mmCIF file of C-alpha atoms and ligand atoms in Angstrom:
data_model
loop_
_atom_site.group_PDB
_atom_site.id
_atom_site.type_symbol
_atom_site.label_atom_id
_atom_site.label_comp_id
_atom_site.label_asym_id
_atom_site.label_seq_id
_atom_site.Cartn_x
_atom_site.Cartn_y
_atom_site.Cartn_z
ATOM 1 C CA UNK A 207 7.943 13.164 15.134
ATOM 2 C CA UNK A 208 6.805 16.357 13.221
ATOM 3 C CA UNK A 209 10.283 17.877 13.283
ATOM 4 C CA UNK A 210 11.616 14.414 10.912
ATOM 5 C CA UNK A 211 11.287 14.825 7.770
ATOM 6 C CA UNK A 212 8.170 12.907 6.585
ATOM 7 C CA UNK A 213 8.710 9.905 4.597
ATOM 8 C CA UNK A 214 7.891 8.571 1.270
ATOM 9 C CA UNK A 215 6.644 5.460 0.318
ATOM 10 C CA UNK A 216 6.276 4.758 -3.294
ATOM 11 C CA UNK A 217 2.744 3.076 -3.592
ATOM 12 C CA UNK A 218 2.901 -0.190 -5.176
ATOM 13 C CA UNK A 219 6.333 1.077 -6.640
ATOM 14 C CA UNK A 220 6.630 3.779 -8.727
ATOM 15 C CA UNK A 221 3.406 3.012 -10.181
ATOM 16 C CA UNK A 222 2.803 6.239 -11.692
ATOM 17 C CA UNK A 223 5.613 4.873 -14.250
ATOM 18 C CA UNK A 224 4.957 1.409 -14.078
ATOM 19 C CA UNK A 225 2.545 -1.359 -14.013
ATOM 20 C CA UNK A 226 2.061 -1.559 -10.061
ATOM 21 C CA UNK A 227 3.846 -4.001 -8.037
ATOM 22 C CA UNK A 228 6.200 -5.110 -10.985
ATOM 23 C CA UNK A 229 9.522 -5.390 -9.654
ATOM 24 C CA UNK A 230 10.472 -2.625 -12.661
ATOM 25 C CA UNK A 231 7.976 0.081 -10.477
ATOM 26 C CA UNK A 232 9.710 -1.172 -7.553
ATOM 27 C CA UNK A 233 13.641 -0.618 -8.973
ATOM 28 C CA UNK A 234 12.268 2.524 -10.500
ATOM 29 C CA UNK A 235 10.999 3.945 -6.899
ATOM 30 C CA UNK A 236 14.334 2.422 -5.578
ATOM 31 C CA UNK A 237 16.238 4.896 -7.882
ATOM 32 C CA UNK A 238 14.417 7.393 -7.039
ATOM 33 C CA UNK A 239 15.341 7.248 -3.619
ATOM 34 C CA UNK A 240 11.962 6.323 -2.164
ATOM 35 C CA UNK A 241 12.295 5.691 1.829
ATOM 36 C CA UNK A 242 9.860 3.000 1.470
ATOM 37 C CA UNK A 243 8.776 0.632 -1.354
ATOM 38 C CA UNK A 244 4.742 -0.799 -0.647
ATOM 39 C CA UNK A 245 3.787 -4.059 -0.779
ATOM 40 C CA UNK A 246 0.326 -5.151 -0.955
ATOM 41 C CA UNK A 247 -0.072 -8.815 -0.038
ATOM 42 C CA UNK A 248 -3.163 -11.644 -0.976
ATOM 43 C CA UNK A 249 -2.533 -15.710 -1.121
ATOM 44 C CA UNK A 250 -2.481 -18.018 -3.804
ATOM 45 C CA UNK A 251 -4.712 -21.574 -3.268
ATOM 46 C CA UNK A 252 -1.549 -22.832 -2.352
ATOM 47 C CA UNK A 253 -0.634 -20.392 0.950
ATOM 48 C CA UNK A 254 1.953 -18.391 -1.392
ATOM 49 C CA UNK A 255 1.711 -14.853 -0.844
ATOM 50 C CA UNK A 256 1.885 -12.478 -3.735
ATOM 51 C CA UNK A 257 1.902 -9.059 -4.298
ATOM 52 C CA UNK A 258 -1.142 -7.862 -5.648
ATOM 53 C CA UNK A 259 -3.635 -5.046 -4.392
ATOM 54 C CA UNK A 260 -6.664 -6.483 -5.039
ATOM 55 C CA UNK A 261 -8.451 -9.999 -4.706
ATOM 56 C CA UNK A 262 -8.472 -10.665 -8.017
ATOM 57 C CA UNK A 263 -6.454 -10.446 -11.051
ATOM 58 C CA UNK A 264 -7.939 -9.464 -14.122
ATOM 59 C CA UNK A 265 -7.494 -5.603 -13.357
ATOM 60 C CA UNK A 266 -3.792 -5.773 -13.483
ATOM 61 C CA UNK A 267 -3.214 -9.359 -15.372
ATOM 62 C CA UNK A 268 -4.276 -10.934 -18.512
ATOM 63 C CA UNK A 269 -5.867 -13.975 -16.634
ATOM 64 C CA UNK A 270 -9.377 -13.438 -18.662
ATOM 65 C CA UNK A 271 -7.073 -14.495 -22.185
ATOM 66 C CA UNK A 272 -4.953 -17.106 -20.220
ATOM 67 C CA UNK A 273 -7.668 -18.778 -18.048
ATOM 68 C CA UNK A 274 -11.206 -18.310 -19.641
ATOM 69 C CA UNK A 275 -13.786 -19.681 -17.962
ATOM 70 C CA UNK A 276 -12.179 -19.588 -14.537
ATOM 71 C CA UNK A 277 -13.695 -16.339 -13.070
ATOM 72 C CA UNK A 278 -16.520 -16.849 -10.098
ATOM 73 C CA UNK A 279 -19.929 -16.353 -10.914
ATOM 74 C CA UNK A 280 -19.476 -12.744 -9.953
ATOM 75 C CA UNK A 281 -17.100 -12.274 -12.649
ATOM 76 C CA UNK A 282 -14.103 -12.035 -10.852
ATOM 77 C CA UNK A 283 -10.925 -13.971 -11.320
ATOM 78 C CA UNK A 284 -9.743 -14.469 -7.878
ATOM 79 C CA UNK A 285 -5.995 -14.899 -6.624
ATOM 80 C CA UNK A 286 -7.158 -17.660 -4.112
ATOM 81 C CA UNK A 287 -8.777 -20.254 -6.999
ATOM 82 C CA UNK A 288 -5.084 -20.241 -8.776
ATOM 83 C CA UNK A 289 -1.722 -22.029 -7.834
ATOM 84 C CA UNK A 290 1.433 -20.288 -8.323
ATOM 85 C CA UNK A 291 2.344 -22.645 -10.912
ATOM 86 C CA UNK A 292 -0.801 -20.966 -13.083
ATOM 87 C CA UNK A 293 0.007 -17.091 -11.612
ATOM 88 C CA UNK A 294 3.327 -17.375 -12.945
ATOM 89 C CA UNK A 295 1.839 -17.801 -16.376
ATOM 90 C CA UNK A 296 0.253 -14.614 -15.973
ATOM 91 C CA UNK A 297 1.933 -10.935 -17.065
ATOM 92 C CA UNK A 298 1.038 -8.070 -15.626
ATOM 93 C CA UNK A 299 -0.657 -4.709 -17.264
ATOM 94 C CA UNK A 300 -1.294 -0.991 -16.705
ATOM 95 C CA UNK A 301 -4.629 -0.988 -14.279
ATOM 96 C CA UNK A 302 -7.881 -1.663 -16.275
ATOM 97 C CA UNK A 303 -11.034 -0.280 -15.624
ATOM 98 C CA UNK A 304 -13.361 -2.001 -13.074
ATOM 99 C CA UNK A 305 -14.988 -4.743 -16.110
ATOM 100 C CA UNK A 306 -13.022 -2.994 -19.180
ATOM 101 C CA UNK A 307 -10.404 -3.225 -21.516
ATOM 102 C CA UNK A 308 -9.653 0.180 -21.010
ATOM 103 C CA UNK A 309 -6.536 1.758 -18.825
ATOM 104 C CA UNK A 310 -7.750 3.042 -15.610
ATOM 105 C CA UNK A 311 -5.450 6.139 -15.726
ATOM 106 C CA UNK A 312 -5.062 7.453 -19.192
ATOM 107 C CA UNK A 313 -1.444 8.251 -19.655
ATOM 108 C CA UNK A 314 -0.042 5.766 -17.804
ATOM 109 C CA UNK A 315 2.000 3.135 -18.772
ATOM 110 C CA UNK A 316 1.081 1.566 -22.433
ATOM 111 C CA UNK A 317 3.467 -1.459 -23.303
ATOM 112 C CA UNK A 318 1.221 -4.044 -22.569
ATOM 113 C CA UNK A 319 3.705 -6.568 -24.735
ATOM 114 C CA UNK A 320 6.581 -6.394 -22.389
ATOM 115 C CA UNK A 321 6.812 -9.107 -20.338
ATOM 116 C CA UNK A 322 6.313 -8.830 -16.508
ATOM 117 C CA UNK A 323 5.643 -11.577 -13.998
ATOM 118 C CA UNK A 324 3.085 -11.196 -10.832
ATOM 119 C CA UNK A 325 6.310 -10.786 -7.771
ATOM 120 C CA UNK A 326 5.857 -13.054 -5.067
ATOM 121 C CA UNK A 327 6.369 -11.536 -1.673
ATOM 122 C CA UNK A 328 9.478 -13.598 -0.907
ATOM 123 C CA UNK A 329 11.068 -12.405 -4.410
ATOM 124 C CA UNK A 330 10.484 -9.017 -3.989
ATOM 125 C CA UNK A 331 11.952 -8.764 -0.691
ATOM 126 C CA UNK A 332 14.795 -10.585 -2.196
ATOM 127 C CA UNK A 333 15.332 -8.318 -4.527
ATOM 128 C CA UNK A 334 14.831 -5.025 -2.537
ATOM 129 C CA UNK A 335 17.664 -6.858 0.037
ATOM 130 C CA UNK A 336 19.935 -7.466 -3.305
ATOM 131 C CA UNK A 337 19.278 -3.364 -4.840
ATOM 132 C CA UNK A 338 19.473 -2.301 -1.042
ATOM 133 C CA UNK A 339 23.325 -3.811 -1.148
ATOM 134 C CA UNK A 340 24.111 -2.860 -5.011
ATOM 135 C CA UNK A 341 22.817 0.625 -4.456
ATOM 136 C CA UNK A 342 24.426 1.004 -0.954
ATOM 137 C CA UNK A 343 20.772 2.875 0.018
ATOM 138 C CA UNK A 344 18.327 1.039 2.257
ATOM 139 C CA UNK A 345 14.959 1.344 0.627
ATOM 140 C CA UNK A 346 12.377 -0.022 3.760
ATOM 141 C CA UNK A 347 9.311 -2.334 3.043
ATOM 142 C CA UNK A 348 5.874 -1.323 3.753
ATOM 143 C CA UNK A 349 3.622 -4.271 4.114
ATOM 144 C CA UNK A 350 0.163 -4.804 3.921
ATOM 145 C CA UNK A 351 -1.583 -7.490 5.030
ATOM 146 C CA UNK A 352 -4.724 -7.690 2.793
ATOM 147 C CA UNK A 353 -8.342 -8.761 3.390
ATOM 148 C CA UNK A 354 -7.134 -10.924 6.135
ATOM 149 C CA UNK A 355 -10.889 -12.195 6.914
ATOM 150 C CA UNK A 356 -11.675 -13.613 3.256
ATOM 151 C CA UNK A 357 -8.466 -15.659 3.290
ATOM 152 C CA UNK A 358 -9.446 -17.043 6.799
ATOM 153 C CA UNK A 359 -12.648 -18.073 5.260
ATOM 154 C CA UNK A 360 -10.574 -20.367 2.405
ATOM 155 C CA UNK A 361 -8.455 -21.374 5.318
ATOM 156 C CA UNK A 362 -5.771 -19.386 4.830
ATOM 157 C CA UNK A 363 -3.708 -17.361 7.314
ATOM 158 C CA UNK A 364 -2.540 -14.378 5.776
ATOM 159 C CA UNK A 365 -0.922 -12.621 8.378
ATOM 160 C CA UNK A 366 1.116 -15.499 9.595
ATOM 161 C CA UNK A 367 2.376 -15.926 6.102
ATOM 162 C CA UNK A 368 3.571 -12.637 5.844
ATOM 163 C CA UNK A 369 4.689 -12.074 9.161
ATOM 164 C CA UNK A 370 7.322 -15.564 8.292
ATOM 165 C CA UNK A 371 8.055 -13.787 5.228
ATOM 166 C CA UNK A 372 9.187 -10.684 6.602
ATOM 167 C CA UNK A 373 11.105 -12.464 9.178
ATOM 168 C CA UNK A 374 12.910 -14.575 6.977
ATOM 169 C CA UNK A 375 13.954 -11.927 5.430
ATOM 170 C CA UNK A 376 15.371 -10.293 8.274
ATOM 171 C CA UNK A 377 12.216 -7.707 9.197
ATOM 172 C CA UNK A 378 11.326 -8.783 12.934
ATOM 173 C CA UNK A 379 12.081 -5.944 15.514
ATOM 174 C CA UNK A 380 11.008 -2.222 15.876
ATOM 175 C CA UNK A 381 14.025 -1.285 14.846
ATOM 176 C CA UNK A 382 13.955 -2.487 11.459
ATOM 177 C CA UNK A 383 13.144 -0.490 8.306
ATOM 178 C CA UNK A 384 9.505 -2.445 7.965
ATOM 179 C CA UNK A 385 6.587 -1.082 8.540
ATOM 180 C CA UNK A 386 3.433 -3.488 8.451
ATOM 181 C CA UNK A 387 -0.295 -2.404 7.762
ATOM 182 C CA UNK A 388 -4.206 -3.726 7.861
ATOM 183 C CA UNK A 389 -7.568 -2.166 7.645
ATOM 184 C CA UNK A 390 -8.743 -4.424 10.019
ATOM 185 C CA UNK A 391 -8.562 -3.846 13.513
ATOM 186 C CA UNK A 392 -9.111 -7.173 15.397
ATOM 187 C CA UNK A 393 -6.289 -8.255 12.698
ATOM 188 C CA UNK A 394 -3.630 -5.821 13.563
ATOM 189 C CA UNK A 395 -4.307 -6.619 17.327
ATOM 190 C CA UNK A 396 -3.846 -10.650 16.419
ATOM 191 C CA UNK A 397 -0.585 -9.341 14.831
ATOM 192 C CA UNK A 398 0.807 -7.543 18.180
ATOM 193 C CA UNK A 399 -0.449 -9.902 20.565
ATOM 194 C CA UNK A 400 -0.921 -13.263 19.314
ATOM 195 C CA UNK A 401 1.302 -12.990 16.529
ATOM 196 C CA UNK A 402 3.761 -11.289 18.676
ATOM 197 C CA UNK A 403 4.517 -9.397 15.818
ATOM 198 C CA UNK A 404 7.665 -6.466 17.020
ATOM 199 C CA UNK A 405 7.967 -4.802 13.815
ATOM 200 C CA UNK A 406 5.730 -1.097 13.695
ATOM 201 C CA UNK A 407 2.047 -1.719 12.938
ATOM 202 C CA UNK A 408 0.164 1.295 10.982
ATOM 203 C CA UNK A 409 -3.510 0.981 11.151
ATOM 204 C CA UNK A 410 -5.497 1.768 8.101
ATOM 205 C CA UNK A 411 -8.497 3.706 8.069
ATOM 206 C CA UNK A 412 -11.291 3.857 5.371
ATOM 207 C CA UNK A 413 -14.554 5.358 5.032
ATOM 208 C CA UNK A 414 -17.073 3.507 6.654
ATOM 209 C CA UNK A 415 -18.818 4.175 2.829
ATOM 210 C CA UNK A 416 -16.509 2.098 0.957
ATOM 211 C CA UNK A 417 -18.788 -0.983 2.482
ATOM 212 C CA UNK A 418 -15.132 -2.965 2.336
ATOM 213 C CA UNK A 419 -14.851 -3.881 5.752
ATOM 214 C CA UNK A 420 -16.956 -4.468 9.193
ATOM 215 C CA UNK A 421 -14.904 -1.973 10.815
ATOM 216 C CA UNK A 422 -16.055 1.499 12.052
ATOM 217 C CA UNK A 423 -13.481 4.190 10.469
ATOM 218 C CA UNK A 424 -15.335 6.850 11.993
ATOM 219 C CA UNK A 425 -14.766 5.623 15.155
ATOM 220 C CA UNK A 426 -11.613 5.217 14.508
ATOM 221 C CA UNK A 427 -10.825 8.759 14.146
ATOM 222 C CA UNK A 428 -12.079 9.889 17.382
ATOM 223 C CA UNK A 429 -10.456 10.415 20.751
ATOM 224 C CA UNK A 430 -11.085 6.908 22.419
ATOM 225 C CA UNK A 431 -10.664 5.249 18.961
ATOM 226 C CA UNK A 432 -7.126 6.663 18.617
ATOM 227 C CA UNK A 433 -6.619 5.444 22.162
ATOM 228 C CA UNK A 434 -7.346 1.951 21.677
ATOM 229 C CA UNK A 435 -5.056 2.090 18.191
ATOM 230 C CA UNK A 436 -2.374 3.732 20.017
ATOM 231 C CA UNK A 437 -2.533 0.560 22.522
ATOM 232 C CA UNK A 438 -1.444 -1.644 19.440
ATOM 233 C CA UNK A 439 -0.127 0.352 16.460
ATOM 234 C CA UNK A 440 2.801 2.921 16.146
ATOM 235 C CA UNK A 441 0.875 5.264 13.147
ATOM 236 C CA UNK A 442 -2.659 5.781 11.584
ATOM 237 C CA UNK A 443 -2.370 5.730 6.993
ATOM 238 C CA UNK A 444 -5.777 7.907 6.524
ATOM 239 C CA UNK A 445 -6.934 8.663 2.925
ATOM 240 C CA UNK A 446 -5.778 12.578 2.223
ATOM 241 C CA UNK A 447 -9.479 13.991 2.473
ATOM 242 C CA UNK A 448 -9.416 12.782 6.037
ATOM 243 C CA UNK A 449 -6.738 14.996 6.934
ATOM 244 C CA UNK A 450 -6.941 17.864 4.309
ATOM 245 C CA UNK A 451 -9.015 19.229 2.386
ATOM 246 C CA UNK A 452 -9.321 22.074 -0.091
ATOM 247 C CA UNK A 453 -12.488 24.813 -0.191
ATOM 248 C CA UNK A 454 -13.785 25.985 -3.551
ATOM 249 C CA UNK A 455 -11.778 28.716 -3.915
ATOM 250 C CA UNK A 456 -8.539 26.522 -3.203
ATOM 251 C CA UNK A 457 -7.575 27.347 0.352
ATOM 252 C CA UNK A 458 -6.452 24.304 2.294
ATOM 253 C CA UNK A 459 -8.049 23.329 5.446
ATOM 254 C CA UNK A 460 -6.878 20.394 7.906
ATOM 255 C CA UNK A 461 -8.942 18.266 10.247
ATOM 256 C CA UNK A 462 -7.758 17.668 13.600
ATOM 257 C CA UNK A 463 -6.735 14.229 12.896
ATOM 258 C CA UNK A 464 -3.005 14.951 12.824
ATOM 259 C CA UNK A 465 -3.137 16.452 16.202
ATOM 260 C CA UNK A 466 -5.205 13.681 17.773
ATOM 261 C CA UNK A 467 -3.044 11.345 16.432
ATOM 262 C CA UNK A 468 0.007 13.062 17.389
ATOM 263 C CA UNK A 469 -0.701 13.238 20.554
ATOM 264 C CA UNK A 470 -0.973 10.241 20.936
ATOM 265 C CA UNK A 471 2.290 9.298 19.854
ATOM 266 C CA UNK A 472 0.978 8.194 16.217
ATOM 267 C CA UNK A 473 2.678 9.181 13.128
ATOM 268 C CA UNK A 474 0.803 9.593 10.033
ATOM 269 C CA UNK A 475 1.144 8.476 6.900
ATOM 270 C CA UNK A 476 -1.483 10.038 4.281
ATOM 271 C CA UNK A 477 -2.898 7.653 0.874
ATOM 272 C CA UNK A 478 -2.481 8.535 -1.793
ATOM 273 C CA UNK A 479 -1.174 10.904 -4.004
ATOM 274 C CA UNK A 480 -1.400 10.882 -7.547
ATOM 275 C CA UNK A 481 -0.509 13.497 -9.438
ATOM 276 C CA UNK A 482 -2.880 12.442 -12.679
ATOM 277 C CA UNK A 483 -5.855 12.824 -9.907
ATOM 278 C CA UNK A 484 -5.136 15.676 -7.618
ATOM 279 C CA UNK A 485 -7.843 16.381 -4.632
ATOM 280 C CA UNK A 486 -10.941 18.218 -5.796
ATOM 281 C CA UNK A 487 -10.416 22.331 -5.611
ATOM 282 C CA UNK A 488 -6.334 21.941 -5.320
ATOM 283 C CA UNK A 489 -4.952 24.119 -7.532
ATOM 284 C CA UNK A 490 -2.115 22.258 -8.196
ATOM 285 C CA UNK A 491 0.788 19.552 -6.966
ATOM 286 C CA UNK A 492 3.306 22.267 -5.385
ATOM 287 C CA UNK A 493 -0.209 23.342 -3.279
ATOM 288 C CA UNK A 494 -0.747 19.650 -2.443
ATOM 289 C CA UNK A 495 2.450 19.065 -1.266
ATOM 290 C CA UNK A 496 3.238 22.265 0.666
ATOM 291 C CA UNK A 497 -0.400 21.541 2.729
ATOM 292 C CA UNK A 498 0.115 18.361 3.636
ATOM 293 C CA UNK A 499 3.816 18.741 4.807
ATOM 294 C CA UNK A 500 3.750 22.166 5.751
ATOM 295 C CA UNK A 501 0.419 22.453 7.042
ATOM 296 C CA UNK A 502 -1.300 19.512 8.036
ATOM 297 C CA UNK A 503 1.717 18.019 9.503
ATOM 298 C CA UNK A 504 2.015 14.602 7.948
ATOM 299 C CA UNK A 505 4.501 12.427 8.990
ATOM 300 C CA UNK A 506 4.720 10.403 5.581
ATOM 301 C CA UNK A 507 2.844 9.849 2.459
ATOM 302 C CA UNK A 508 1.908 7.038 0.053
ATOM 303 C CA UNK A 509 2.627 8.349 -3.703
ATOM 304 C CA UNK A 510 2.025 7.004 -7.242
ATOM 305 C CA UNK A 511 5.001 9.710 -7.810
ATOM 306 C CA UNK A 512 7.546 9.520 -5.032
ATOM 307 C CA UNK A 513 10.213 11.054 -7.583
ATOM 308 C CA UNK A 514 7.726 14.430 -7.331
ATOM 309 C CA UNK A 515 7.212 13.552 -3.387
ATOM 310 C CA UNK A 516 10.822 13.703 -2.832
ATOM 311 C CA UNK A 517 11.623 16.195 -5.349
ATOM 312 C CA UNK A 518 8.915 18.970 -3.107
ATOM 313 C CA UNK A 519 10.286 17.335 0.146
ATOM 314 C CA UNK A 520 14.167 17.417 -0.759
ATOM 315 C CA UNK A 521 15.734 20.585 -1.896
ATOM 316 C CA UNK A 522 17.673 20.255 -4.691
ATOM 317 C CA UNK A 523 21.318 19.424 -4.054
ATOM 318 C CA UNK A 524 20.830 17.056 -1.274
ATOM 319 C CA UNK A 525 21.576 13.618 -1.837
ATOM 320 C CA UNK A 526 18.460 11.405 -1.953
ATOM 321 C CA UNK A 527 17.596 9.632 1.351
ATOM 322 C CA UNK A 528 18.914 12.521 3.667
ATOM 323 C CA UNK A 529 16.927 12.673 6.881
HETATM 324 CA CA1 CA B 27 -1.837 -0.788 0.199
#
């Protein structure tokens, strides 16, 4: 697998560019020539899955102007308390701050009048299969199934959804250009073995810190943890600092995840690089690149900027989507 050139995936589009998961972010990263194009998936109260990263909406949506007085006690305007009747009255916006007005990433997209609609699953993948035949270039989709647990508990079966979705579309074997992902464990198991799901299955790993999720990351990364993902999943998708890591003075240095991965007959496929927020001590994006290619041996990478990805991957001349 190391000898392929690694893939990229543009994460949540070209969202670097764009507000993320607008089907603009997603044509951009087409054009680009991104291998893969991310989707994030959560459920509307109504079972329709949309793409959207987080639980809520207010961070990417103006749902706090359209729908006052419809967030949850803790503040929070979740996806699962509107229909997609109300969602498609909604327009989404450059990442806010956590509680603010403010952009997340200063720099970043600004037009905050254009109009652009929250993408249901089943019209994005319509409309990746439509560029995929205008441009000639297959662009693959890179599902995630999101906070599978939380939708169970509103009686909602997110994976199920998705994994219809997908196949409706034409995204059931091993073969196809799909690749589908959870943080959750016992969830990506459901998906090979009860779900019978035959498309590849990349298992997610956190930090056991991030307090988003009963499962043990650390574990994860160990020997007999790689062993028992290896039994259902065809790659690992570690955050960077898991696999790479720069010293004070700016030399690189890998863990051995990589290697116990690839030995295992894992690929890997990095989160995320942005190049607005490079790791602590790189010196710069060339240096970022070149490590986690060149020296820690990724197989693929999630990027904000998969025109920069590809541009450090693909030496110039070579038509985009080569190897
Ligand atoms: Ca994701």
């Amino acid at each position: 697998m190391s000898d392929l050139t690694p893939i990229v995936i543009a994460h949540r589009g070209a969202s670097g560019y764009l507000p993320e998961h607008s089907l603009a972010a997603k044509a951009l990263a087409h054009g680009f020539g991104a291998d893969y194009l991310e989707q994030d998936v959560v459920l509307t109260q109504d079972g329709v899955p949309l793409v959207l990263h987080d639980l809520w909406l207010e961070e990417v949506t103006d749902v706090a102007r359209v729908f006052a007085g419809r967030a949850r006690d803790d503040g929070h305007f979740y996806a699962v308390d509107f229909t997609l009747d109300e969602v498609r009255q909604l327009n989404l916006l450059e990442r806010r701050a956590p509680g603010s007005a403010a952009r997340l990433r200063e720099g970043r997209f600004s037009a905050d009048q254009v109009r652009m609609p929250v993408v249901t699953l089943d019209e994005e993948l319509a409309f990746i299969r439509a560029l995929n035949a205008s441009t000639g270039r297959e662009a693959g989709v890179y599902t995630e199934v999101k906070f599978p647990a939380f939708h169970r508990r509103h009686g909602l079966d997110a994976s199920r959804i998705v994994l219809e979705t997908l196949g409706r579309h034409g995204y059931r074997r091993s073969t196809d250009k799909a690749f589908v992902q959870c943080f959750d464990p016992q969830e990506l198991a459901r998906i090979r073995n009860e779900l019978h799901c035959g498309l590849r299955l990349v298992q997610l790993i956190g930090e056991n810190a991030w307090g988003d999720s009963d499962a043990d990351y650390e574990a994860m990364r160990r020997p007999a943890g790689l062993d028992a993902i290896a039994r259902v999943a065809d790659g690992i998708g570690p955050w960077i600092p898991q696999v790479l890591n720069w010293k004070p003075d700016g030399t690189p240095e890998t863990t051995d995840l990589v290697a116990l991965a690839h030995a295992r007959g894992l690929v890997v496929h990095a989160y995320t690089l942005r190049c607005d927020q490079l790791p602590p001590h790189a010196p710069d994006l060339a240096a970022v690149h070149a490590a986690l290619f060149g020296l820690a041996r990724v197989d693929g990478l999630f990027s904000d900027f998969p025109d920069r990805t590809l541009a450090a991957l693909r030496p110039a001349g070579l038509p985009c989507g080569t190897g």
